[in-house]
Each structure stands twice: as C-alpha cells, then as structure tokens.
CSV table of C-alpha atoms in Angstrom, one decimal:
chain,number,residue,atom,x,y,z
F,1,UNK,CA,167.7,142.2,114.8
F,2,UNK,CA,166.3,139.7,117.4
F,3,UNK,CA,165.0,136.3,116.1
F,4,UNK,CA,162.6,133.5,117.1
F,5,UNK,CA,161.9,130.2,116.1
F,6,UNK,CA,159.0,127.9,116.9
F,7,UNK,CA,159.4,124.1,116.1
F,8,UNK,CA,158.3,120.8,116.8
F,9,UNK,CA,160.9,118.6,117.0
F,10,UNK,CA,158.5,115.1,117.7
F,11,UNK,CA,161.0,114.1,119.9
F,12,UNK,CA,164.0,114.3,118.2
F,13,UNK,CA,162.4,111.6,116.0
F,14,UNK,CA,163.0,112.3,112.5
F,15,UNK,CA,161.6,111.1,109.3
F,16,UNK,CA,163.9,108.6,109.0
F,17,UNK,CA,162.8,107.3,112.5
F,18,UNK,CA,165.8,107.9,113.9
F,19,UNK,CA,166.3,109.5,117.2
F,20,UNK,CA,168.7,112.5,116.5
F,21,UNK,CA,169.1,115.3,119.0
F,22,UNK,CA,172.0,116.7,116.9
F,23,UNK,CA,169.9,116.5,114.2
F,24,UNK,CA,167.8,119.3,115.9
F,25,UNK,CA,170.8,121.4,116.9
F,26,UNK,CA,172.3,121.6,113.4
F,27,UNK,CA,168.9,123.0,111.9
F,28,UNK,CA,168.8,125.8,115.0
F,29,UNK,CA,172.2,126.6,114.6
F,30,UNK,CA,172.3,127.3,110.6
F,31,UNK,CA,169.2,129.6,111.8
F,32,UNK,CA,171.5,131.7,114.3
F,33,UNK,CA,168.4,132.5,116.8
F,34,UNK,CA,168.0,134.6,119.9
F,35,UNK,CA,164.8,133.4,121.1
F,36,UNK,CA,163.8,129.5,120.3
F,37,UNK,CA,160.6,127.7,121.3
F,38,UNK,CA,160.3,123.9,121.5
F,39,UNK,CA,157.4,121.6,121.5
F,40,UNK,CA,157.7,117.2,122.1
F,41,UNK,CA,161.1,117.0,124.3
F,42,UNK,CA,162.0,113.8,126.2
F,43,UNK,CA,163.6,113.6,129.1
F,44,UNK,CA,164.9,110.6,130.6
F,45,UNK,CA,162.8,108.5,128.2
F,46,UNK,CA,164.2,105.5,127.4
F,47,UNK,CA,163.4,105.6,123.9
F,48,UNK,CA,165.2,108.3,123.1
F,49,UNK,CA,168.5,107.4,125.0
F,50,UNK,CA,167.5,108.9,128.4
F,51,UNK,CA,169.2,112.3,127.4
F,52,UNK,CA,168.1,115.2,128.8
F,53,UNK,CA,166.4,116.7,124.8
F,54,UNK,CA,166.7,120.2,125.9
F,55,UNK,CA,169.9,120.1,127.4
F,56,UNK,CA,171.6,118.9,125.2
F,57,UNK,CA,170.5,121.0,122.5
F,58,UNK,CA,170.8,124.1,124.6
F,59,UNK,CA,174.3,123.5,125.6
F,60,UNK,CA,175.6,122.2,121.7
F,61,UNK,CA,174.2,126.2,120.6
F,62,UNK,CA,175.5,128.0,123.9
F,63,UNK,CA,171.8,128.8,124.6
F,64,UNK,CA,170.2,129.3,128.2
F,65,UNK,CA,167.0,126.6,128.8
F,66,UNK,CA,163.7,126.3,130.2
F,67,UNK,CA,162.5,122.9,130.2
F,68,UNK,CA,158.2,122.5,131.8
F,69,UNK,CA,157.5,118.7,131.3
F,70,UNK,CA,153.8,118.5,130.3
F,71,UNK,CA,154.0,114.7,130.9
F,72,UNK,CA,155.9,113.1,133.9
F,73,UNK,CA,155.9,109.0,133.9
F,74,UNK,CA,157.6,107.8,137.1
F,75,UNK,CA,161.6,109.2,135.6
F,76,UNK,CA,160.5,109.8,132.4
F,77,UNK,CA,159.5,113.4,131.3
F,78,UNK,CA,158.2,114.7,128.0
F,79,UNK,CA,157.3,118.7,127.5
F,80,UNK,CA,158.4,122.1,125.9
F,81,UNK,CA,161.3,124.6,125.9
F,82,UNK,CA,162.5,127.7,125.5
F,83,UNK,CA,166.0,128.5,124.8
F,84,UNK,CA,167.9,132.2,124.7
F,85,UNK,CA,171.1,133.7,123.9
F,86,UNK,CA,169.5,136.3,125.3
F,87,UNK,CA,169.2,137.2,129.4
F,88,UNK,CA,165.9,135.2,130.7
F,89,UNK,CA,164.4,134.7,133.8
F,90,UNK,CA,161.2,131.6,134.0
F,91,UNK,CA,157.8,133.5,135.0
F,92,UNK,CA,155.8,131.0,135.0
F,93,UNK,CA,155.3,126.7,134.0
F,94,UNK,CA,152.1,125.0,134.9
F,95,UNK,CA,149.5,122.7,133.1
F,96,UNK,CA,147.3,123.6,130.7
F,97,UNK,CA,143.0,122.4,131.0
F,98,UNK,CA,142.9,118.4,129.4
F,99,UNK,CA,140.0,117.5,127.3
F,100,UNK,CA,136.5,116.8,128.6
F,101,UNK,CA,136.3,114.1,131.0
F,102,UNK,CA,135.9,110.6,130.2
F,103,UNK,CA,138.7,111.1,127.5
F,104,UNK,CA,142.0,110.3,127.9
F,105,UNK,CA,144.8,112.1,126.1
F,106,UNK,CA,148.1,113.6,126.2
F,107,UNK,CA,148.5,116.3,129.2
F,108,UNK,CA,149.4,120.2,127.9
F,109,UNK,CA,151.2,122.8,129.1
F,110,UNK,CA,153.2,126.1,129.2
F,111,UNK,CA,156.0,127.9,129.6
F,112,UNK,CA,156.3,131.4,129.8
F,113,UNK,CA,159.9,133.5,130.0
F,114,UNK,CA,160.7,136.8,130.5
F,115,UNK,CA,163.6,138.0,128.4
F,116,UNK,CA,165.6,141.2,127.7
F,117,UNK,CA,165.9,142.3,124.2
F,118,UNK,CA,167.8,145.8,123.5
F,119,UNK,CA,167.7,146.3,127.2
F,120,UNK,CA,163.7,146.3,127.8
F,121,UNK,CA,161.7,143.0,128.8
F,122,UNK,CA,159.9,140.8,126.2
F,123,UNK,CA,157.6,138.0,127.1
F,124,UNK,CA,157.4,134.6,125.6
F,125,UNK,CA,155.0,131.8,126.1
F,126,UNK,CA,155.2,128.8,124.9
F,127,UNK,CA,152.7,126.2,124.5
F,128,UNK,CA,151.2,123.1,122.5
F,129,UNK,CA,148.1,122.3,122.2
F,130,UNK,CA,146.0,119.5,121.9
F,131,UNK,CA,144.7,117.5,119.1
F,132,UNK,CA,140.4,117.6,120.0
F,133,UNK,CA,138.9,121.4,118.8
F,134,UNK,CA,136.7,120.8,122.6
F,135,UNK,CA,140.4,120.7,124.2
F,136,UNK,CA,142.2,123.6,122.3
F,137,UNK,CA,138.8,125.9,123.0
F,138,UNK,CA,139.4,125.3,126.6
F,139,UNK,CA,143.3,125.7,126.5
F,140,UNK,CA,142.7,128.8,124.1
F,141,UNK,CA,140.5,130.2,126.6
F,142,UNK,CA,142.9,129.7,129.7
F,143,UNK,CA,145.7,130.9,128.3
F,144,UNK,CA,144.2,134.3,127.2
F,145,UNK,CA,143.1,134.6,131.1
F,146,UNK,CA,144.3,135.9,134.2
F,147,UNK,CA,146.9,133.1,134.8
F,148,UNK,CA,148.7,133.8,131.3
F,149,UNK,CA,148.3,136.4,129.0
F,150,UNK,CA,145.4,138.1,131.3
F,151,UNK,CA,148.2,138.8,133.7
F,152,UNK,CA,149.0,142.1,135.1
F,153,UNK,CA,152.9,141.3,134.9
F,154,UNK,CA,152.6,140.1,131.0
F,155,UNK,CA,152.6,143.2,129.4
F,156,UNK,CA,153.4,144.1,126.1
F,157,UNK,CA,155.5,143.0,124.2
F,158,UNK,CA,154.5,139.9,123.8
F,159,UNK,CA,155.1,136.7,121.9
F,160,UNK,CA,153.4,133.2,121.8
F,161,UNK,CA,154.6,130.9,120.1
F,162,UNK,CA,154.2,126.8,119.9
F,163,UNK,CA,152.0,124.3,117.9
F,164,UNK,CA,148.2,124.9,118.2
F,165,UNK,CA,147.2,122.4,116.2
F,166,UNK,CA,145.4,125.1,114.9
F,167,UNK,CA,145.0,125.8,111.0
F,168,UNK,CA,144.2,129.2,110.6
F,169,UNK,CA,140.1,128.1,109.7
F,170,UNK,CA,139.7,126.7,113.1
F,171,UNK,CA,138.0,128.0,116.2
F,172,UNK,CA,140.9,128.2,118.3
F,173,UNK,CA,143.0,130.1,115.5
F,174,UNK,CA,140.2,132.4,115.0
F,175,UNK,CA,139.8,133.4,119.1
F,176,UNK,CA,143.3,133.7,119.5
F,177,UNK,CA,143.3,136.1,116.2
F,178,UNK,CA,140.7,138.3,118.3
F,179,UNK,CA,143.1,138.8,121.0
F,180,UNK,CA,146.6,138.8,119.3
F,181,UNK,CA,148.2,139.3,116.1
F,182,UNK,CA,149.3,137.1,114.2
F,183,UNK,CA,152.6,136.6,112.3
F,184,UNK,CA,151.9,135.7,109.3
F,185,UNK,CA,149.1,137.7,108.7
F,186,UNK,CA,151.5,140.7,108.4
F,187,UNK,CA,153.0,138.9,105.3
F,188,UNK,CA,151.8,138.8,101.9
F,189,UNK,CA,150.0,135.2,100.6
F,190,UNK,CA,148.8,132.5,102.7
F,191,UNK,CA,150.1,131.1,105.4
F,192,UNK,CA,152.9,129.1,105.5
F,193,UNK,CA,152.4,125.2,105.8
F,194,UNK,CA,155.1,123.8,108.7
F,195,UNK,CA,152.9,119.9,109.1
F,196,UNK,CA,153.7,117.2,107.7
F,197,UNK,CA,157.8,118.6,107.1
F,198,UNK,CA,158.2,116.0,103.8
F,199,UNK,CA,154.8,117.7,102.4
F,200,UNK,CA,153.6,120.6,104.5
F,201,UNK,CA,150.0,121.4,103.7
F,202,UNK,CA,148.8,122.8,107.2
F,203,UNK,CA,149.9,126.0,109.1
F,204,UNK,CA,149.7,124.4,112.2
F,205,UNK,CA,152.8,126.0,114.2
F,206,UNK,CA,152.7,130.0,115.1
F,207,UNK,CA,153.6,133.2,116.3
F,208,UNK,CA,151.1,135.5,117.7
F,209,UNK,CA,152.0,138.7,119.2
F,210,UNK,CA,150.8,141.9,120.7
F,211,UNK,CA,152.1,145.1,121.6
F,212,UNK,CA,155.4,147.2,120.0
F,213,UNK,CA,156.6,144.1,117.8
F,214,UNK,CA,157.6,144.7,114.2
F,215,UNK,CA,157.4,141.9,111.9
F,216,UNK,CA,160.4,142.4,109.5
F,217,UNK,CA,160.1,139.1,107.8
F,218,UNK,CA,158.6,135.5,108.0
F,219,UNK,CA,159.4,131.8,106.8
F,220,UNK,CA,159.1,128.3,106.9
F,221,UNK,CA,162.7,126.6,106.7
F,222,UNK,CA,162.2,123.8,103.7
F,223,UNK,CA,165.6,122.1,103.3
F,224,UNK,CA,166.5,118.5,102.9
F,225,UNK,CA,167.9,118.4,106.8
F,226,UNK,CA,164.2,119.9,108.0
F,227,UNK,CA,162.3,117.7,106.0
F,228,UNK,CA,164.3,114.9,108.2
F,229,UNK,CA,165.2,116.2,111.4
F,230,UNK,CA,161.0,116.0,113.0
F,231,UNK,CA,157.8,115.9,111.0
F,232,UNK,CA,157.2,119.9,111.6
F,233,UNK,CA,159.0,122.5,110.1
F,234,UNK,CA,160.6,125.2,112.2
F,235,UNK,CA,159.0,128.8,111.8
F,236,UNK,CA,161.4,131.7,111.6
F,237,UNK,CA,160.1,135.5,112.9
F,238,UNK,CA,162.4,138.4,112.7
F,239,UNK,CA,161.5,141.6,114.6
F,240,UNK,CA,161.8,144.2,116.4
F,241,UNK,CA,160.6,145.9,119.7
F,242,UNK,CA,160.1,149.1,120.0
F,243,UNK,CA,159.5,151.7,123.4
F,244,UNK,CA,155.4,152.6,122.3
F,245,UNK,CA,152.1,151.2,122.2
F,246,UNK,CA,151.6,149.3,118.6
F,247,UNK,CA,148.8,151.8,117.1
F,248,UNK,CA,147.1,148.5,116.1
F,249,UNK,CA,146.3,146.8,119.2
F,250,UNK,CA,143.8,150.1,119.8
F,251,UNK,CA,141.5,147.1,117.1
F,252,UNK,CA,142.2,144.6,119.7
F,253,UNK,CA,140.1,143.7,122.9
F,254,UNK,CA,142.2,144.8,126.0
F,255,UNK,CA,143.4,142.1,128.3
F,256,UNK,CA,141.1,143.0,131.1
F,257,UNK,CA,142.6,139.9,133.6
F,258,UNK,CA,139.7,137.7,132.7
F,259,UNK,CA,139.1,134.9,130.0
F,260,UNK,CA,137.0,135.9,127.0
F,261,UNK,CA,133.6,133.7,126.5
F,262,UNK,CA,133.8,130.4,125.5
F,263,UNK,CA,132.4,130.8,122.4
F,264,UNK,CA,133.7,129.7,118.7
C-alpha cells in the first residue's frame, strides 16, 4: 500500500536549534514512504552548511528528488521537495502569487510530479503557503486554476500536499475543501495538530485529494525524535488508487480549467 508524507522540516533546524539534515532522514526512514513532500529546504545556504537539504536526504533513503527553490539569493536557494521510491517524472515548478503589493514577504511556490503507482499515473503537488489569509486566498485561488489543478493534464488521481498555513476554520482551508477532499476528514475526531511539533495545537499541514484515492489510514508522527528534528510534525496518508471515478467527487465542483471566484 503506497504511502505519503507531508512535513516541514524548518530547514533542517530542529528544536534544539541545531541544523540536522540526518535528523530529517532518520524520521522519513522509520516511516518507510513511497511518496514524500517537503516544505523549508536550503540549499547552498550558509547557515545550514551549504549542503544541498534535499539531496542529501534523498540519496541517505535511496529516494528520487525534485527540488523548486521558492527563494533564490545570489547562490543561496531555499524551496520545497518531493521525493519517490517510486518512477516520477517533474510536470511542472513555478512561483506561486506574493501578497498584495507594498508588503514584502517570503516568495511561494510549487512543485508538481507525476508518479506511477501500481502501474497508472498519480499526481502530486506540492506547495507552502504564506503566512497573510490576503496571500493564501490568492495562492489558493491560483493553484485550483488552469496553471495547476485546473489543468487538462492533472487528472485524477490527485494529491496535494504541503503546509497551508491553513487551520481547517480558515478561508483558504474552507475553498480548497470545496474543490478537493480532504484527508483527514475521512477519519474519525478532529484533525490532527502537526504546528508547533513540542505542543501541536494547529492542523496546519495537509493532504487534499480528488479522484480514485482511498484513505486507508491517517496520523501525525509524535515521538521524541519529531518533536526535535523541525517545529512541524510530519503527516502520514496511506492509500490506495484505484482504475474508477471516486463516486464522491460527483459533490465536488468539476475542474472546468478556470479559477473559482475569489471569494471567502
């Protein structure tokens, strides 16, 4: 049964303020993923050693890598990932909207992958998002257009996955809810807290999805090692994919290759 993770990894910064790449690669690899998303990777950055973030992660579980640096400082890059045991192929990496103008803020982005699970193609986008609820409604909006999931070659099944910065009360949880399915919600209870990892009291990391995709179980991983390793704990979605149409997607509005309104 495939797996996925989502997970924040503040730069291989953990807890302890220590910059720990390993760190990072021991919590994956007790997990035993297929699919893994990654949010806050440095690259070149001097404070965290000039390592390559992804790289070395990738290589230390025998995982293929996509690296899109949201952020690019003359050598020094800072992005997201996604890593696969699995056969992938990079569809697309681009920029996501920035905030109003006037404000400046960190830069957002995405990566999207196809990958081949049981022999048919699933795709993954990754993404964070950013901290105003102005600048999430705007990246929300663009990634549920024709660029992203609006586009005729991302068909179901479909993941995305990342941090939204999004608790599941807000506007941009809410839209995104309209248009996808959500992980968690197929589970019984509330949703699981990932933010801060020492004391998690916000769901702010998810999987959304749409098409054939069978939840078979959810979790938050809560050990002493993820409570250290970043200040988000990594999210954990089991599944499956099947070969027809997911009878409850005929509830959701079809993707019609244009951006829903912007409204909350």
């Amino acid at each position: 049964m495939p797996r996925i993770v989502t997970y924040n990894v503040h730069s291989c910064i953990g807890t302890d303020r220590r910059h720990a790449p390993e760190r990072i690669a021991e919590v994956l690899a007790a997990l035993e993923p297929d699919i893994v998303a990654l949010q806050e990777l440095d690259v070149g950055r001097t404070r965290s050693g000039g390592v390559h973030q992804a790289e070395l992660i990738a290589q230390r579980l025998g995982m293929s890598m996509l690296f899109h640096p949201a952020v690019n400082v003359l050598e020094e890059q800072y992005g997201d990932a996604i890593l696969s045991t699995l056969p992938c192929r990079l569809v697309r990496a681009s920029a996501l909207p920035g905030p109003p103008r006037g404000l400046f803020l960190e830069p957002r982005g995405a990566l999207w992958a196809e990958i081949s699970v049981a022999g048919r193609p699933l795709q993954v986008i990754n993404t964070h998002l950013g901290l105003l609820g102005a600048e999430r409604l705007l990246q929300s909006h663009a990634l549920l257009g024709p660029d992203w999931l609006g586009h005729p070659d991302c068909r179901p099944p479909l993941i995305l996955a990342g941090d939204f910065n999004a608790p599941s009360a807000s506007a941009t949880f809410r839209r995104l809810r309209r248009h996808l399915h959500e992980a968690q919600g197929s589970q019984p209870g509330r949703r699981l807290a990932t933010f801060p990892s020492r004391m998690p009291i916000m769901a702010l990391d998810h999987l959304f999805y749409r098409g054939p995709v069978a939840v078979e179980r959810v979790s938050v991983v809560r050990t002493p090692l993820t409570r250290l390793a970043s200040d988000h704990l990594p999210l954990v979605m089991d599944f499956q994919v099947g070969d027809l149409p997911d009878p409850a997607d005929e509830q959701l509005p079809a993707s019609s290759g244009a951006a829903p309104a912007l409204s909350g």
